[in-house]
Amino acid sequence: MKFKYQFFALLILPFCFSNCNDKNEMPQTTQSSLESKTLLSTKTETKQKTISTEEAVKIAEKQFKKYLQTILEAHNGYIDSQDTFTGDFTGDGVADVAIYFSLGSNDGGNVIVGQGIALYQNTGTSVKVIAGYEPDYLFNFKKINQGKIYVEKMEYAETDGRCCPSIKTEHVLKISGDKAY
């Protein structure tokens, strides 16, 4: 009978040691699994904080609307037209937002009392105004291409009617500080 117990103990002993080894390895696997889940969770949170171009446009337009009253009062005008454009003009690989606006006179007539572009940087998680462009000449917004904003400067020739400036020159905006020129 003694022999039976010794044989049985010898048979069970290797399984005990193998289970002990497995238990030692398990926490490492569990730790690795936890690290992977934490990394995945962090990546998911980052993705959730990233805003789309459409969301950036909505945020920029909301910010512009808040500041618009100040612009209108400064020009004694009303918003005649407003267009929003997107494209990467800050060079960070994220589509930024440019809001073009044209102002008519509160005193009547069809005169343009102001034009400009409000430039908003999309950081990927938020939108902030970085510059404004309000030149003392007429212009058309053309495009955002390869990190540059293109406008068409318009001037009158001597024989041009008030409606139709005929001298058109392409101009690329440069941003410095909070101004674009």
Rosetta silent file (secondary structure, phi, psi, omega in degrees, C-alpha in Angstrom):
SEQUENCE: MKFKYQFFALLILPFCFSNCNDKNEMPQTTQSSLESKTLLSTKTETKQKTISTEEAVKIAEKQFKKYLQTILEAHNGYIDSQDTFTGDFTGDGVADVAIYFSLGSNDGGNVIVGQGIALYQNTGTSVKVIAGYEPDYLFNFKKINQGKIYVEKMEYAETDGRCCPSIKTEHVLKISGDKAY
SCORE:     score description
SCORE:     0.000 S_00000001
   1 L     0.000  -37.441  175.777    0.000    0.000    0.000 S_00000001
   2 H   -57.952  -40.738 -179.552    2.894    2.291    0.721 S_00000001
   3 H   -62.758  -39.111  179.047    4.093    1.653   -2.774 S_00000001
   4 H   -60.292  -45.322 -179.471    0.701    2.684   -4.180 S_00000001
   5 H   -66.852  -39.877  178.762    0.842    6.061   -2.425 S_00000001
   6 H   -64.754  -42.862  179.411    4.407    6.682   -3.497 S_00000001
   7 H   -63.502  -44.487  179.704    3.547    5.810   -7.081 S_00000001
   8 H   -62.238  -41.151  178.727    0.456    8.023   -6.961 S_00000001
   9 H   -64.678  -42.417  178.257    2.488   10.923   -5.461 S_00000001
  10 H   -64.222  -34.227  179.794    5.140   10.571   -8.170 S_00000001
  11 H   -72.042  -37.618 -177.046    2.435   10.626  -10.816 S_00000001
  12 H   -80.473  -33.843 -175.987    0.735   13.776   -9.460 S_00000001
  13 H   -52.908  -47.285  178.374    3.913   15.711   -8.654 S_00000001
  14 H   -61.321  -36.395  178.202    4.806   16.606  -12.299 S_00000001
  15 H   -66.144  -36.389  178.346    1.265   17.876  -12.885 S_00000001
  16 H   -64.115  -45.210 -179.931    1.517   20.088   -9.828 S_00000001
  17 H   -66.228  -38.068  179.281    4.777   21.579  -11.052 S_00000001
  18 H   -67.423  -36.769  176.402    3.403   22.092  -14.539 S_00000001
  19 H   -66.505  -37.233  178.230    0.346   23.845  -13.101 S_00000001
  20 H   -63.764  -41.726  178.718    2.598   26.043  -10.983 S_00000001
  21 H   -63.863  -41.735  178.615    4.538   27.044  -14.064 S_00000001
  22 H   -62.165  -39.349  179.920    1.322   27.807  -15.920 S_00000001
  23 H   -65.499  -35.890  178.024    0.149   29.951  -13.051 S_00000001
  24 H   -67.664  -35.170 -179.772    3.395   31.928  -13.151 S_00000001
  25 H   -76.554  -30.298 -176.631    2.997   32.510  -16.883 S_00000001
  26 H   -58.772  -46.106  179.491   -0.650   33.484  -16.645 S_00000001
  27 H   -60.390  -34.318  177.733   -0.127   36.805  -14.884 S_00000001
  28 H   -64.907  -43.549  177.841    2.357   37.792  -17.575 S_00000001
  29 H   -63.699  -43.686  178.763   -0.174   36.944  -20.255 S_00000001
  30 H   -62.937  -42.394  178.619   -2.868   38.744  -18.300 S_00000001
  31 H   -61.736  -44.412  178.497   -0.566   41.757  -17.825 S_00000001
  32 H   -62.888  -41.456  178.525    0.200   41.797  -21.548 S_00000001
  33 H   -63.698  -41.206  178.201   -3.499   41.501  -22.321 S_00000001
  34 H   -64.233  -41.464  178.363   -4.280   44.371  -19.952 S_00000001
  35 H   -62.127  -41.218  178.940   -1.606   46.548  -21.569 S_00000001
  36 H   -64.155  -43.016  179.584   -3.082   45.810  -25.008 S_00000001
  37 H   -64.526  -39.467  179.008   -6.593   46.659  -23.817 S_00000001
  38 H   -64.863  -44.024  178.274   -5.353   49.908  -22.232 S_00000001
  39 H   -62.203  -43.828  178.436   -3.538   50.883  -25.435 S_00000001
  40 H   -63.211  -41.968  178.690   -6.632   50.044  -27.497 S_00000001
  41 H   -62.010  -42.145  179.029   -8.802   52.041  -25.093 S_00000001
  42 H   -64.047  -42.959  178.378   -6.465   55.049  -25.389 S_00000001
  43 H   -63.160  -40.363  179.384   -6.531   54.842  -29.187 S_00000001
  44 H   -63.844  -43.498  178.737  -10.331   54.636  -29.145 S_00000001
  45 H   -61.314  -41.091  179.235  -10.554   57.688  -26.879 S_00000001
  46 H   -62.606  -43.092  179.137   -8.234   59.599  -29.203 S_00000001
  47 H   -63.028  -37.201 -179.186  -10.376   58.657  -32.182 S_00000001
  48 H   -67.792  -29.856 -178.709  -13.491   59.813  -30.381 S_00000001
  49 H   -80.245  -19.600 -179.304  -11.934   63.223  -29.690 S_00000001
  50 L   -71.424  132.158 -179.969  -10.974   63.744  -33.352 S_00000001
  51 L  -100.557  149.474  178.375  -13.461   65.943  -35.200 S_00000001
  52 L   -80.021  168.758  176.833  -14.438   65.548  -38.834 S_00000001
  53 H   -61.700  -39.618  179.098  -14.119   68.310  -41.413 S_00000001
  54 H   -62.354  -41.845  178.108  -17.899   68.767  -41.301 S_00000001
  55 H   -66.201  -39.106  178.097  -17.792   69.207  -37.520 S_00000001
  56 H   -61.568  -40.499  177.968  -14.908   71.662  -37.871 S_00000001
  57 H   -61.152  -46.512 -179.752  -17.004   73.670  -40.352 S_00000001
  58 H   -60.824  -43.469 -179.871  -19.936   73.793  -37.925 S_00000001
  59 H   -64.705  -45.390  179.908  -17.693   74.920  -35.057 S_00000001
  60 H   -62.395  -43.833  179.583  -15.992   77.588  -37.220 S_00000001
  61 H   -64.221  -35.847  177.456  -19.334   78.901  -38.501 S_00000001
  62 H   -65.986  -43.175  177.709  -20.638   79.079  -34.937 S_00000001
  63 H   -64.525  -40.891  179.432  -17.541   81.051  -33.850 S_00000001
  64 H   -62.720  -42.362 -179.149  -17.881   83.326  -36.894 S_00000001
  65 H   -60.401  -37.362  178.686  -21.548   83.990  -36.107 S_00000001
  66 H   -64.591  -36.648 -176.536  -20.580   85.145  -32.600 S_00000001
  67 H   -89.356  -16.037 -174.503  -18.059   87.647  -34.009 S_00000001
  68 H   -57.037  -39.681 -178.956  -20.145   88.702  -37.008 S_00000001
  69 H   -57.881  -38.699  177.562  -22.073   91.394  -35.111 S_00000001
  70 H   -63.002  -42.242  178.810  -18.791   93.194  -34.371 S_00000001
  71 H   -63.941  -45.502 -177.883  -17.893   93.136  -38.083 S_00000001
  72 H   -62.726  -42.737  179.135  -21.340   94.392  -39.109 S_00000001
  73 H   -65.215  -37.684 -179.582  -21.262   97.280  -36.631 S_00000001
  74 H   -65.666  -27.331 -177.402  -17.783   98.305  -37.769 S_00000001
  75 H  -108.755    0.197 -174.609  -18.989   98.581  -41.382 S_00000001
  76 L    49.107   51.024 -175.072  -22.582   99.730  -40.785 S_00000001
  77 E  -137.682 -175.612  176.608  -23.598   96.810  -42.956 S_00000001
  78 E  -130.103  159.466 -179.912  -25.372   93.511  -43.269 S_00000001
  79 E   -75.523  116.460 -179.069  -24.121   90.131  -44.438 S_00000001
  80 E   -89.765  -41.615  175.865  -24.740   89.985  -48.182 S_00000001
  81 E  -150.813  151.962  178.236  -23.054   86.632  -48.806 S_00000001
  82 E  -147.099  128.067  178.637  -21.157   84.039  -46.840 S_00000001
  83 E  -133.724  142.154 -179.880  -19.387   80.934  -48.170 S_00000001
  84 E  -111.140  134.513  179.589  -17.338   78.330  -46.340 S_00000001
  85 E  -126.125  149.983  177.219  -14.321   76.595  -47.875 S_00000001
  86 E  -127.256  151.511  178.275  -12.107   73.812  -46.527 S_00000001
  87 E   164.291  156.561 -178.015   -8.548   72.772  -47.239 S_00000001
  88 L   -82.456  101.754  176.021   -5.237   72.452  -45.442 S_00000001
  89 L  -109.006    2.652  176.406   -3.649   75.913  -45.412 S_00000001
  90 L  -102.730   -8.149  175.537   -1.679   75.446  -42.172 S_00000001
  91 L    79.407   17.461 -179.111    0.383   72.531  -43.469 S_00000001
  92 L  -101.905    5.672  177.855   -0.517   70.051  -40.726 S_00000001
  93 L    84.203    3.719  179.818   -2.396   67.586  -42.955 S_00000001
  94 L  -115.240  135.902 -178.928   -5.827   68.473  -41.526 S_00000001
  95 L   -66.594  121.504  178.366   -8.460   70.385  -43.534 S_00000001
  96 E   -92.754  178.560 -175.048   -8.837   73.907  -42.138 S_00000001
  97 E  -125.313  131.983  174.538  -11.797   76.268  -42.596 S_00000001
  98 E  -122.091  125.906  178.868  -11.997   79.602  -44.448 S_00000001
  99 E  -111.479  112.331  177.156  -15.192   81.652  -44.254 S_00000001
 100 E   -87.464  140.050  175.740  -15.562   84.274  -47.010 S_00000001
 101 E  -141.707  151.933  176.908  -18.024   87.098  -46.406 S_00000001
 102 E  -131.724  139.190 -175.581  -19.291   90.147  -48.268 S_00000001
 103 E  -116.172  134.494  173.319  -21.130   93.056  -46.633 S_00000001
 104 E   -98.662  165.356 -176.920  -23.826   95.303  -48.052 S_00000001
 105 E   -84.568  135.859  173.347  -24.635   98.807  -46.769 S_00000001
 106 L   -68.398  -18.623 -178.649  -27.373   99.423  -44.197 S_00000001
 107 L   -82.968    0.511  178.334  -27.907  102.776  -45.938 S_00000001
 108 L    97.157  178.077 -178.225  -29.222  101.047  -49.062 S_00000001
 109 L    86.933 -175.128 -178.940  -27.945  100.663  -52.585 S_00000001
 110 L  -117.050   29.971 -179.190  -25.878   97.859  -53.986 S_00000001
 111 L   -81.873  143.109  173.810  -22.483   98.944  -52.739 S_00000001
 112 E   -90.267  118.136 -178.550  -20.104   96.465  -51.097 S_00000001
 113 E   -96.334   -6.796  177.710  -18.934   98.024  -47.821 S_00000001
 114 E  -176.405  150.969  176.018  -16.631   95.196  -46.844 S_00000001
 115 E  -142.552  153.623  176.371  -15.258   91.811  -47.776 S_00000001
 116 E  -173.510  176.150  175.592  -13.094   89.407  -45.907 S_00000001
 117 E  -135.795  128.645  172.304  -12.058   85.914  -45.011 S_00000001
 118 E   -99.091  126.189 -175.524  -11.942   84.506  -41.489 S_00000001
 119 E  -107.287  125.419 -177.469   -9.354   81.720  -41.267 S_00000001
 120 E  -119.846  129.716  176.531   -9.805   78.889  -38.773 S_00000001
 121 E   -89.128  129.273  174.175   -7.248   76.198  -37.994 S_00000001
 122 E   -95.158  111.447 -179.361   -8.632   72.705  -37.476 S_00000001
 123 L   -82.814   -6.940 -176.021   -6.308   71.016  -34.972 S_00000001
 124 L   100.937  -25.928  178.135   -8.144   67.723  -35.359 S_00000001
 125 L  -122.958  -15.316  178.350   -9.724   68.080  -31.933 S_00000001
 126 L  -155.950  175.449 -179.977  -10.810   71.735  -31.959 S_00000001
 127 E  -130.974  133.612  177.679  -11.070   74.809  -34.177 S_00000001
 128 E  -138.532  144.715  178.804   -9.521   78.196  -33.509 S_00000001
 129 E   -72.081  133.957 -179.903   -9.423   81.451  -35.442 S_00000001
 130 E  -118.089  -22.847 -178.492   -5.883   82.207  -36.585 S_00000001
 131 E  -165.779  162.199  174.840   -6.203   85.158  -38.951 S_00000001
 132 E  -130.040  150.509 -179.925   -8.458   87.548  -40.789 S_00000001
 133 E  -131.733  110.071  177.986   -8.200   89.009  -44.280 S_00000001
 134 L  -135.327   81.225 -177.445  -10.042   92.266  -45.030 S_00000001
 135 L   -74.975  168.112  178.438   -8.249   94.090  -47.863 S_00000001
 136 L   -95.495   25.755  176.410   -9.142   97.539  -49.145 S_00000001
 137 L  -138.090  162.699  177.193   -9.838   96.179  -52.641 S_00000001
 138 E   -74.291  146.231  177.186  -12.403   93.858  -54.221 S_00000001
 139 E  -154.593  161.134  171.977  -11.522   90.188  -54.527 S_00000001
 140 E  -116.683  138.225  172.943  -12.973   86.768  -55.253 S_00000001
 141 E   -75.971  128.948 -177.443  -12.093   83.695  -53.235 S_00000001
 142 E  -103.001  -60.097 -174.544  -10.699   81.128  -55.686 S_00000001
 143 E  -170.635  167.241  167.919   -9.416   77.996  -53.900 S_00000001
 144 E  -116.751  121.636 -176.172   -7.267   76.355  -51.271 S_00000001
 145 E  -147.913  130.424  177.334   -4.632   74.199  -52.943 S_00000001
 146 L    49.673   46.969  175.105   -1.358   72.651  -51.752 S_00000001
 147 L    79.170    8.882 -177.883   -1.319   74.627  -48.510 S_00000001
 148 E  -125.234  149.332  176.510   -2.085   77.979  -50.125 S_00000001
 149 E  -105.316  123.882 -178.521   -5.147   80.214  -50.282 S_00000001
 150 E  -107.154  131.580  172.901   -5.761   81.780  -53.684 S_00000001
 151 E  -126.682  162.265  177.356   -7.817   84.919  -54.244 S_00000001
 152 E  -115.452  111.110  177.997   -8.406   87.005  -57.341 S_00000001
 153 E   -74.856  133.832 -178.118   -7.776   90.716  -56.824 S_00000001
 154 E  -119.259  132.058  179.409  -10.149   92.812  -58.939 S_00000001
 155 E  -133.291  156.238 -179.305   -9.486   96.369  -60.128 S_00000001
 156 L   -92.046  135.343  167.680  -11.264   98.759  -62.434 S_00000001
 157 L   -84.303  164.842 -177.426   -9.856   99.918  -65.736 S_00000001
 158 L   -55.948  -33.475 -174.721  -10.742  103.507  -66.747 S_00000001
 159 L   -96.837    4.002 -178.257  -13.539  102.370  -69.026 S_00000001
 160 L   -74.308  141.591  171.214  -15.100   99.733  -66.699 S_00000001
 161 L   -75.575  162.343 -177.207  -18.631  100.083  -65.449 S_00000001
 162 L   -58.285  -28.358 -177.031  -19.233   99.951  -61.705 S_00000001
 163 L   -75.215  -25.559 -161.187  -20.494   96.402  -62.040 S_00000001
 164 L  -135.432   81.687  174.970  -17.584   94.879  -63.787 S_00000001
 165 L   -65.846  133.786 -173.970  -13.931   95.363  -62.858 S_00000001
 166 L  -101.771  -14.276 -179.696  -11.863   93.954  -65.716 S_00000001
 167 E   -93.031  113.637 -177.250   -8.371   93.775  -64.190 S_00000001
 168 E  -124.381  126.586 -176.997   -8.052   90.469  -62.345 S_00000001
 169 E  -128.304  129.245  177.019   -4.837   89.329  -60.704 S_00000001
 170 E   -72.425  138.788 -178.966   -4.242   86.057  -58.857 S_00000001
 171 E  -136.787  135.023  176.702   -2.896   86.554  -55.355 S_00000001
 172 E  -102.352  125.133 -179.297   -1.694   83.945  -52.835 S_00000001
 173 L   -73.595  143.472  172.557   -2.394   84.837  -49.197 S_00000001
 174 L  -117.162  139.588 -179.582    0.348   84.729  -46.624 S_00000001
 175 E  -108.504  126.867  178.371   -0.504   84.348  -42.943 S_00000001
 176 E  -138.694  118.240 -176.252    1.551   86.201  -40.367 S_00000001
 177 L    63.516 -126.606  178.932    0.418   86.439  -36.768 S_00000001
 178 L  -104.162   17.106 -179.476   -3.315   87.098  -36.798 S_00000001
 179 E  -121.163  148.518  171.103   -3.333   88.745  -40.241 S_00000001
 180 E  -118.229  140.955 -178.789   -3.437   87.420  -43.760 S_00000001
 181 L  -144.458    0.000    0.000   -2.177   89.560  -46.620 S_00000001
